[in-house]
Each structure stands twice: as structure tokens, then as C-alpha cells.
């Protein structure tokens, strides 16, 4: 079993994880982290089959959990998780990445048909399509301040789109830069994340930090294996991928620490910053195993939740 | 109410008299000996010794009472001391809590600062790769000067070329005129038309171009 996606609830006390059988399991973090936790509290409080195919992407809004499978998106209300609120279907083979653009209240979806679809969250109507990638899209990110959407795909290009005009503003072909490129792994981009003027992208090429104003790579991280997800956290970069560890890196390009974890290859990393309760501020990682590792202190693995 | 106080009294008496042969017994013995002494019919020496004995036990009772009073005082003062220490420790705990939250804020600030510094360093690395601005400006200036010099030279060369062209033009036109006049001289050998030929010469000379003959 592989865990492909994770998402925390808006209150921060629950974790939803999606696997390759199309099931979504909801874990109660507050009971798993409480002092009198038993083995039972490390299993899901609720599991349900959401889609027929793998659940590649999960995203939480203030009241709903959005899950994406093969060509359909379902919205589940966090309050009553069994009730499927509004499914909508697209004619695309699979949806790999979903993110929300809060300024416009729209859902940005990228998937197997090489295009990015933008859907309005309130009405469920598809507003526009961004075309330009020549191969399927792996990851998406939104820069709210500038109103831009970034997408990375199998064709090795990171495209920056303006969400109002729907035009591709920039196209960075990461594999063409010598310092980043790793031809032995390919040119695909599987992880993309942004924070103000900085962007992290990686996959086939090495994980690299880019300055978006000057469109130049500033640091390359010497991580072996392809990185599947990376996040900025305080002054560090957390990244997971093909190794059996979570890598902590500094912005300058050095790898500070590599924390071992259970799954052999990791697919998803999620940080619970939603709640103010310090007990549930955890990092969870999931990958090619039925266990999801939970880190309360970033330096070591505390325990594992079983799917 | 009466039952409660009785219980309390019994409990207290049991507590106080915990060491067995205690003061309670002494007081009872004293009372009994006092009543016996009052009702005694023996000799005055016996009565006097009994009296002395009673004074002794009374003194003992007073001594133990004094001792317990001192112990009570000591306990009270110990309690005060402990209270003081307790409040001190509480204050220390709250100040330690405050310091901890201060330090946490400091850590957050320091992490932000470190992040900013790292961003600057990363950008600085990229900037270093590009050549220095002063050097580039100097190179630009040098190139500008070269460009100006070359354009000057070009202008000069062009002027010279123009001049030579015009000179050649004048030369060629005067040669042509000379040819024409020589031909017309040859044709007009028979009838001597000096005036017309000379006028043609003069007219011819000054109609071709505006340059006076060199």
C-alpha cells in the first residue's frame, strides 16, 4: 500500500490520508498524541472508499476536504465525513495536484491531460483552462501576492501563469541549467513550492532553490534520489523523496540533517500548522508503506499511525 | 454539635497523650494526691513530704507545659518560613515561565533573521557570478571612446575621399574640354575663327563645374 496524499483538518486535530486503493482514512491526532494513547488510537477512526483509483491529492479548505481521484473531485464536509457533498467530474485521466487560490476562491487542478483547470469553489463551475505544458502536470503552487500559479510537470518545465489572463508568464526549463540537471534521472519536476520570492523545485533534476525575481537558481541541494515533496518551514527546508529519510536543509544549500523513517520511499509530507494547540503541531510523512510516521519534535520519529 | 466536639476532644487527647506515661496521668496523680493530702490523717512530716512531692509534680507539669508552648511557637515560625519559601518558589516558577516564552520569541526572531541572512547569501552568490559593475562601466567607456575615434577616422577618410573625387572630376572634365577644344581647333584650322575658338575656350572653361582651373 502506498500513501499518496495527506491533509490536516481546519481545526488541526484530524489527519486525512489517501492511498492507492482509493481509500481515505481519518486519524484523530489529539487522541494519538494524548498521554494515555493506546495502540488503538494509532489506527484510523474512519476509513472510507472515496474513489475507484488512487487518491493522488487531498486538500483542506475551511470546511471541506477535497479529494481527487481519476478524473473526479469530491468534496467531503469535515463535519460529517461520510456525506459526499458535491462531486464534479472532468474528462482527464488523473488529477495529480490540487491547490486553492484564496484570493479568488478557486480551485486549481493539474493532471494527466497536460492542462491546468481552474474551478470556482462556490459554484463548482470550471472557469478557465491553462494550456502550455507538453506533458502531464505533477505539482502546483500558488503565489497569492502576485496572483500567479506555478506548475511543474513531466516535461521538465516550470511554468508561471497569471491567473487573470490565463497566459504563461514565464517558463523555466530546469533541466537546461547545468548545475541542477541530472540526466540520469530525467527531466521531470515532481515537487514545487513557493514562498514570497523563492521557489523550490526538484524531481529528476536536483532539488534547487530559485529566486523568482531574477529567475536564477541560487542553491542546489546535494540530495541523492528524486524529491517528491518539499516545504519551507521557519528557516529550514524539509524535503522527502526516494530515500528512507526526511531531509532538513538550510537555505544556503547544505543538508543539515537526515531523519530516518519507516517507509522506504516517501511520497508526501504535511505540517500541521492549523491549530494553536502546541500538542498537535506535528509533521507527518507517508509513502510506500501502510504506516504514516508522526514527528512531534522535528529531530526524531515519535510514532507511526497505521492505515 | 456536642458529639462533634467530644470526638475532637477525644482525638486531641489521644494525640497529645501519645507517649503513654504523659502529662495527663501526672495531672490525675497530682489531683488524687492533693485530695489524699487534704484528707490525710498522718503526721505533719508525712504531710510535709507529700506537699513537697506535690510541688515537685506541679513543677514538672509546668515544665512540660512550657516546653510544649515553645514547641508550638517554633512550629508557627517554621510554618511562616515555609510559606515564605513557597511564595518565593512560586514567583521563581512564574518568572521562569516568562523567561521561557521570551526565549521562544527570541528563537523565532533569530530563525527569521537566519533565514533572511541565508536568502541574502544565496542571492549574493548569484550576484558574484556576474562581473563587477564598475569594470563593466569602464569597459563600456573604453569601447565608447574607441567607437568615437573610429568614427572620427571614418569621417576624415570620407572627407578625403570626397575631395579626391572632386579633384579627379575637375581633372577629367578639364581634359575633356581640352580634347574638345583641340578637336575644334583641328576642325576650325581652315577658317581661322580665333575669336569664336577663344571665346569657346573661355566659355568652355567656365561652364564645366564651378571650380576654377587648378
XYZ file of C-alpha atoms in Angstrom:
521
model
C 0.000 0.000 0.000
C 1.253 3.483 -0.709
C 0.089 6.658 0.886
C -0.047 9.368 -1.723
C -1.540 12.352 -0.033
C -2.299 13.870 3.335
C -4.254 16.775 4.659
C -4.958 18.189 8.091
C -8.388 19.333 9.184
C -9.003 23.072 9.652
C -9.072 22.664 13.432
C -5.833 20.748 13.247
C -6.953 17.772 15.264
C -7.518 15.270 12.472
C -5.402 13.937 9.671
C -6.833 12.558 6.446
C -4.648 10.347 4.290
C -5.345 8.903 0.870
C -3.828 5.736 -0.514
C -3.526 3.935 -3.785
C -6.652 1.843 -3.246
C -8.827 4.916 -3.308
C -9.446 4.918 0.421
C -9.257 7.875 2.718
C -8.525 7.256 6.391
C -9.105 9.838 9.069
C -6.929 9.710 12.179
C -7.578 11.598 15.377
C -4.348 13.355 16.234
C -5.472 14.582 19.602
C -6.111 11.074 20.863
C -2.958 9.654 19.300
C -0.864 12.365 20.930
C -2.529 12.342 24.302
C -0.543 10.924 27.220
C -2.799 7.881 27.546
C -2.708 6.813 23.910
C -3.033 3.140 23.161
C -2.285 1.179 20.034
C -5.886 1.577 19.028
C -5.578 5.331 18.853
C -2.940 4.910 16.164
C -5.420 3.399 13.754
C -7.918 5.403 11.773
C -11.134 6.459 13.403
C -12.780 6.306 10.000
C -11.884 4.747 6.650
C -13.983 5.032 3.550
C -13.549 4.414 -0.121
C -13.543 7.721 -1.855
C -12.616 6.907 -5.415
C -12.036 3.951 -7.651
C -8.482 4.828 -8.420
C -5.690 6.126 -6.211
C -6.238 9.312 -4.277
C -3.322 11.354 -5.505
C -4.250 14.628 -3.975
C -6.053 15.884 -0.883
C -6.675 19.462 0.075
C -8.472 21.037 3.017
C -10.447 24.215 2.892
C -12.091 25.784 5.916
C -14.983 23.395 5.967
C -14.391 20.732 3.358
C -11.899 18.083 2.407
C -11.341 17.917 -1.323
C -10.094 14.674 -2.754
C -9.101 13.960 -6.296
C -9.003 10.611 -7.984
C -9.174 9.534 -11.578
C -10.970 12.347 -13.227
C -13.301 13.239 -10.425
C -13.097 15.568 -7.499
C -15.163 15.048 -4.404
C -15.740 17.450 -1.594
C -16.361 15.945 1.821
C -17.619 18.042 4.664
C -15.274 17.808 7.638
C -18.227 17.973 9.946
C -19.838 14.861 8.557
C -17.223 12.922 6.722
C -19.356 10.268 5.166
C -21.530 12.678 3.296
C -20.165 13.446 -0.137
C -21.191 16.984 -0.818
C -20.506 17.750 -4.412
C -18.711 15.559 -6.839
C -17.709 17.002 -10.137
C -16.053 15.224 -12.954
C -13.609 16.158 -15.580
C -12.562 14.326 -18.652
C -8.985 13.970 -17.599
C -7.300 10.703 -16.774
C -5.945 11.531 -13.353
C -5.616 14.504 -11.105
C -2.171 14.796 -9.617
C -2.275 18.067 -7.790
C -4.821 20.427 -6.329
C -4.421 23.726 -4.634
C -6.624 26.612 -3.698
C -6.181 30.221 -4.727
C -7.640 32.028 -1.733
C -7.926 35.467 -3.297
C -10.221 34.214 -5.982
C -11.698 31.313 -4.006
C -10.916 29.000 -6.836
C -9.529 25.508 -7.018
C -6.592 24.929 -9.328
C -6.280 21.379 -10.620
C -3.490 19.860 -12.609
C -3.485 16.431 -14.052
C -2.898 13.999 -16.796
C -4.260 15.984 -19.696
C -1.334 18.476 -19.657
C -3.651 21.330 -18.710
C -4.476 23.266 -15.607
C -8.156 23.723 -14.856
C -9.453 26.436 -12.598
C -12.754 25.824 -10.863
C -14.725 28.249 -8.770
C -15.192 26.753 -5.309
C -18.600 28.172 -4.602
C -20.370 27.324 -7.793
C -18.389 24.328 -8.966
C -18.150 25.791 -12.438
C -14.914 25.458 -14.368
C -13.682 28.944 -15.145
C -10.660 28.514 -17.344
C -8.034 26.202 -18.711
C -4.328 26.992 -18.836
C -2.606 25.248 -21.664
C 1.045 25.115 -22.370
C 2.586 22.059 -20.841
C 3.550 19.333 -23.215
C 3.290 16.516 -20.738
C 1.320 15.818 -17.629
C 1.449 18.017 -14.591
C 2.834 16.778 -11.288
C 2.611 19.684 -8.920
C 1.055 23.076 -8.413
C 1.675 26.081 -6.251
C 0.014 29.446 -5.834
C 1.650 32.814 -5.150
C -1.143 34.898 -3.725
C 0.579 38.233 -3.595
C 1.475 38.306 -7.227
C -1.565 36.342 -8.290
C 0.433 33.684 -10.039
C 0.076 29.944 -10.402
C 3.158 27.806 -10.806
C 3.084 24.364 -12.261
C 5.708 21.713 -12.735
C 5.381 18.743 -14.977
C 6.809 15.732 -16.653
C 8.134 17.849 -19.499
C 10.674 19.381 -17.141
C 9.302 22.893 -17.350
C 8.117 25.057 -14.505
C 5.563 27.442 -15.907
C 4.371 30.581 -14.209
C 0.865 31.648 -15.142
C -1.026 34.809 -14.451
C -4.387 33.703 -13.102
C -6.332 36.567 -14.575
C -5.155 36.463 -18.137
C -4.507 32.744 -18.221
C -1.246 33.252 -20.056
C 2.055 31.682 -19.264
C 4.262 34.477 -17.992
C 7.497 32.551 -17.676
C 8.750 29.121 -18.467
C 11.802 27.785 -16.671
C 13.270 24.611 -18.061
C 15.153 23.378 -15.073
C 16.972 20.552 -16.786
C 18.699 23.017 -19.077
C 20.674 24.506 -16.217
C 23.870 22.533 -15.829
C 24.170 22.836 -12.104
C 20.698 21.414 -11.468
C 20.380 18.844 -14.194
C 20.781 15.154 -13.502
C 20.337 13.463 -16.826
C 20.470 10.021 -15.281
C 17.137 10.675 -13.543
C 15.331 12.535 -16.251
C 13.914 15.985 -16.542
C 10.583 15.734 -14.743
C 9.652 18.076 -11.935
C 7.747 16.400 -9.139
C 7.866 18.885 -6.330
C 7.222 22.566 -6.338
C 6.672 25.009 -3.528
C 6.931 28.743 -3.227
C 7.366 31.304 -0.515
C 7.322 35.013 -1.353
C 10.147 35.423 -3.864
C 11.646 31.977 -3.567
C 10.779 28.731 -5.205
C 11.899 25.179 -4.554
C 11.669 22.668 -7.299
C 13.027 19.215 -7.789
C 12.402 15.794 -9.193
C 14.637 14.448 -11.905
C 16.959 17.444 -11.564
C 18.339 18.103 -8.092
C 16.263 19.976 -5.590
C 17.113 23.603 -6.134
C 16.177 26.952 -4.653
C 15.324 29.629 -7.173
C 14.952 33.342 -6.810
C 11.892 34.172 -8.808
C 12.636 37.843 -9.445
C 15.864 37.101 -11.203
C 14.821 33.648 -12.418
C 18.117 32.184 -11.381
C 18.983 29.137 -9.294
C 20.674 30.170 -6.072
C 21.315 26.915 -4.251
C 21.424 23.298 -5.239
C 20.855 20.650 -2.574
C 23.057 17.582 -2.772
C 20.327 15.038 -2.084
C 20.521 11.709 -3.817
C 17.239 10.391 -5.070
C 14.369 12.329 -6.501
C 12.475 14.565 -4.143
C 8.712 14.266 -4.189
C 7.655 16.961 -1.796
C 9.383 19.903 -0.160
C 8.249 22.607 2.229
C 9.624 25.774 3.690
C 9.473 25.741 7.481
C 10.827 28.624 9.562
C 14.425 28.879 8.435
C 14.730 25.401 7.012
C 13.643 23.350 4.092
C 12.075 19.948 4.714
C 12.082 17.537 1.862
C 11.030 13.935 1.270
C 11.601 11.670 -1.632
C 13.239 8.486 -2.638
C 15.410 7.980 0.393
C 14.179 6.500 3.659
C 14.537 9.811 5.433
C 13.283 13.331 5.847
C 15.971 15.797 4.858
C 16.416 19.067 6.670
C 18.330 21.596 4.616
C 19.398 25.157 5.102
C 18.695 27.786 2.502
C 22.364 28.018 1.715
C 22.442 24.586 0.150
C 23.779 22.403 2.909
C 21.941 19.400 4.255
C 21.662 19.827 7.982
C 20.131 16.507 8.967
C 18.501 13.410 7.568
C 15.983 11.830 9.886
C 15.216 8.165 9.219
C 11.629 6.969 8.981
C 9.674 3.819 8.312
C 8.581 3.867 4.670
C 11.315 3.156 2.184
C 10.277 5.846 -0.189
C 8.256 8.840 0.809
C 5.534 10.487 -1.188
C 4.041 13.140 0.974
C 4.948 15.477 3.801
C 2.494 17.559 5.763
C 2.933 20.077 8.547
C 0.106 20.762 10.935
C 0.176 24.486 11.450
C -3.572 24.885 11.651
C -4.179 24.675 15.328
C -2.778 26.822 18.080
C -2.618 23.844 20.417
C 1.049 23.059 20.642
C 0.482 19.412 21.221
C -0.779 18.758 17.734
C 1.856 20.722 15.844
C 3.345 17.731 14.126
C 4.969 16.746 10.897
C 3.639 13.635 9.211
C 5.125 11.738 6.318
C 3.679 8.933 4.264
C 4.997 6.824 1.475
C 5.316 3.299 0.227
C 4.120 1.670 3.413
C 0.887 1.430 5.339
C 2.442 3.385 8.162
C 2.414 7.125 8.453
C 5.215 8.486 10.614
C 4.456 11.289 13.028
C 7.166 13.644 14.255
C 6.336 15.810 17.269
C 9.854 17.100 17.506
C 11.396 17.508 14.129
C 14.501 15.646 15.128
C 13.118 12.193 15.593
C 10.196 9.988 14.736
C 7.744 9.753 17.599
C 5.394 7.013 16.475
C 3.580 5.702 13.446
C -0.054 5.648 12.552
C -1.246 2.539 10.767
C -3.536 2.861 7.819
C -22.653 19.665 67.829
C -21.845 18.267 71.234
C -20.925 14.914 69.744
C -18.570 16.526 67.265
C -16.702 18.493 69.856
C -16.491 15.429 72.065
C -14.915 13.479 69.207
C -12.491 16.282 68.584
C -11.600 16.440 72.229
C -11.083 12.684 72.442
C -8.988 12.762 69.255
C -6.906 15.632 70.566
C -6.395 13.992 73.941
C -5.375 10.738 72.299
C -2.959 12.600 70.088
C -1.406 14.565 72.898
C -1.100 11.674 75.206
C 0.611 9.620 72.516
C 3.730 8.944 74.501
C 1.994 6.775 77.122
C 3.142 7.868 80.603
C 2.389 11.501 79.942
C 1.259 14.701 81.471
C -2.393 13.695 81.669
C -1.535 10.875 84.011
C 0.688 13.227 86.007
C -2.157 15.704 86.456
C -4.528 12.922 87.540
C -1.946 11.639 90.045
C -1.455 15.174 91.336
C -5.185 15.673 91.859
C -5.503 12.318 93.615
C -2.509 13.007 95.860
C -3.909 16.506 96.581
C -7.223 15.113 97.683
C -5.431 12.405 99.690
C -3.213 15.045 101.298
C -6.198 17.196 102.197
C -7.925 14.257 103.816
C -4.768 12.807 105.343
C -4.694 11.940 108.994
C -0.994 11.158 109.229
C 1.865 13.007 110.890
C 2.833 16.604 109.836
C 6.243 15.346 108.494
C 4.446 12.913 106.174
C 2.054 15.696 105.182
C 5.019 17.997 104.528
C 6.789 15.352 102.388
C 3.584 14.757 100.481
C 3.290 18.511 99.992
C 6.850 18.689 98.734
C 6.153 15.793 96.381
C 3.084 17.563 95.032
C 5.077 20.750 94.452
C 7.603 18.644 92.540
C 4.970 17.129 90.276
C 3.433 20.585 89.804
C 6.812 21.924 88.746
C 7.157 19.014 86.336
C 3.767 19.795 84.840
C 4.668 23.456 84.470
C 7.951 22.479 82.804
C 6.281 20.261 80.258
C 3.670 22.955 79.599
C 6.440 25.471 78.963
C 8.127 23.021 76.656
C 5.001 22.452 74.591
C 4.407 26.191 74.355
C 7.913 26.691 72.999
C 7.420 23.858 70.532
C 4.151 25.469 69.426
C 5.942 28.787 68.836
C 8.630 27.021 66.897
C 6.049 25.301 64.702
C 4.336 28.577 63.980
C 7.596 30.166 62.923
C 8.508 27.144 60.798
C 5.136 27.469 59.062
C 5.813 31.111 58.307
C 9.210 30.223 56.960
C 7.763 27.561 54.724
C 5.081 29.919 53.486
C 7.730 32.411 52.555
C 9.775 29.818 50.724
C 6.621 28.621 48.976
C 5.769 32.085 47.668
C 9.377 32.590 46.587
C 9.359 29.377 44.619
C 6.041 30.281 43.013
C 7.461 33.600 41.890
C 10.511 31.869 40.513
C 8.312 29.485 38.580
C 6.292 32.294 37.015
C 9.407 34.241 36.128
C 10.938 31.115 34.611
C 7.780 30.636 32.552
C 8.031 34.219 31.359
C 11.685 33.782 30.504
C 10.856 30.631 28.567
C 8.231 32.394 26.474
C 10.628 35.298 25.925
C 13.302 32.889 24.795
C 10.855 31.182 22.465
C 10.060 34.514 20.870
C 13.769 35.208 20.600
C 14.258 31.888 18.869
C 11.559 32.698 16.362
C 13.156 36.063 15.694
C 16.588 34.520 15.379
C 15.275 31.893 12.986
C 13.724 34.604 10.837
C 16.959 36.536 10.879
C 18.917 33.448 9.935
C 16.531 32.747 7.114
C 16.889 36.286 5.804
C 20.658 36.055 6.040
C 20.674 32.823 4.127
C 18.494 34.347 1.447
C 20.890 37.253 1.143
C 23.828 34.891 0.925
C 22.151 32.858 -1.769
C 21.417 35.989 -3.790
C 24.922 37.284 -3.183
C 26.338 34.070 -4.607
C 24.357 34.573 -7.764
C 25.358 38.224 -7.976
C 29.029 37.382 -7.523
C 28.886 35.274 -10.616
C 28.109 38.330 -12.681
C 31.046 40.717 -13.413
C 31.581 43.842 -11.364
C 29.521 46.862 -12.351
C 32.495 49.306 -12.306
C 34.504 47.099 -14.581
C 31.670 46.781 -16.995
C 31.186 50.552 -16.959
C 34.861 51.106 -17.598
C 34.780 48.635 -20.434
C 31.775 50.417 -21.827
C 33.545 53.775 -21.607
C 36.646 52.443 -23.312
C 34.517 50.948 -26.042
C 32.693 54.257 -26.429
C 35.949 56.125 -26.849
C 37.168 53.642 -29.412
C 33.917 53.985 -31.235
C 34.212 57.764 -31.299
C 37.803 57.640 -32.540
C 36.904 55.223 -35.245
C 34.000 57.353 -36.379
C 36.307 60.370 -36.497
C 38.735 58.470 -38.636
C 35.897 57.357 -40.832
C 34.739 60.934 -41.267
C 38.228 62.083 -42.139
C 38.683 59.322 -44.633
C 35.336 60.096 -46.193
C 36.186 63.773 -46.475
C 39.458 62.945 -48.160
C 37.660 60.593 -50.495
C 35.183 63.302 -51.420
C 37.960 65.769 -52.036
C 39.891 63.394 -54.230
C 36.732 62.531 -56.133
C 36.045 66.156 -56.870
C 39.605 66.801 -57.852
C 39.554 63.874 -60.233
C 36.275 65.104 -61.579
C 37.736 68.533 -62.277
C 40.806 66.972 -63.836
C 38.771 64.742 -66.088
C 36.432 67.496 -67.132
C 39.344 69.830 -67.963
C 40.958 67.044 -70.005
C 37.696 66.555 -71.835
C 37.424 70.244 -72.544
C 40.993 70.325 -73.780
C 40.212 67.421 -76.069
C 37.148 69.183 -77.364
C 38.994 72.430 -77.930
C 41.850 70.575 -79.636
C 39.315 68.824 -81.875
C 37.538 72.048 -82.586
C 40.937 73.665 -83.270
C 41.699 70.913 -85.749
C 38.284 71.276 -87.454
C 38.419 75.023 -87.437
C 42.060 75.153 -88.854
C 40.800 76.202 -92.311
C 38.662 79.124 -91.365
C 40.540 80.936 -88.611
C 37.879 81.571 -86.035
C 40.120 82.804 -83.248
C 37.522 84.831 -81.535
C 34.959 82.088 -81.502
C 37.544 79.467 -80.543
C 38.998 81.624 -77.810
C 35.515 82.520 -76.655
C 34.633 78.849 -76.763
C 37.763 78.164 -74.786
C 36.889 80.681 -72.149
C 33.203 79.795 -72.171
C 34.032 76.103 -72.140
C 36.420 76.510 -69.274
C 33.940 78.153 -67.030
C 30.792 76.226 -67.890
C 32.060 72.859 -66.699
C 31.714 72.811 -62.958
C 32.203 75.718 -60.661
C 35.830 75.057 -59.956
C 38.377 77.415 -61.349
C 41.164 75.663 -63.167
C 43.856 74.368 -60.786
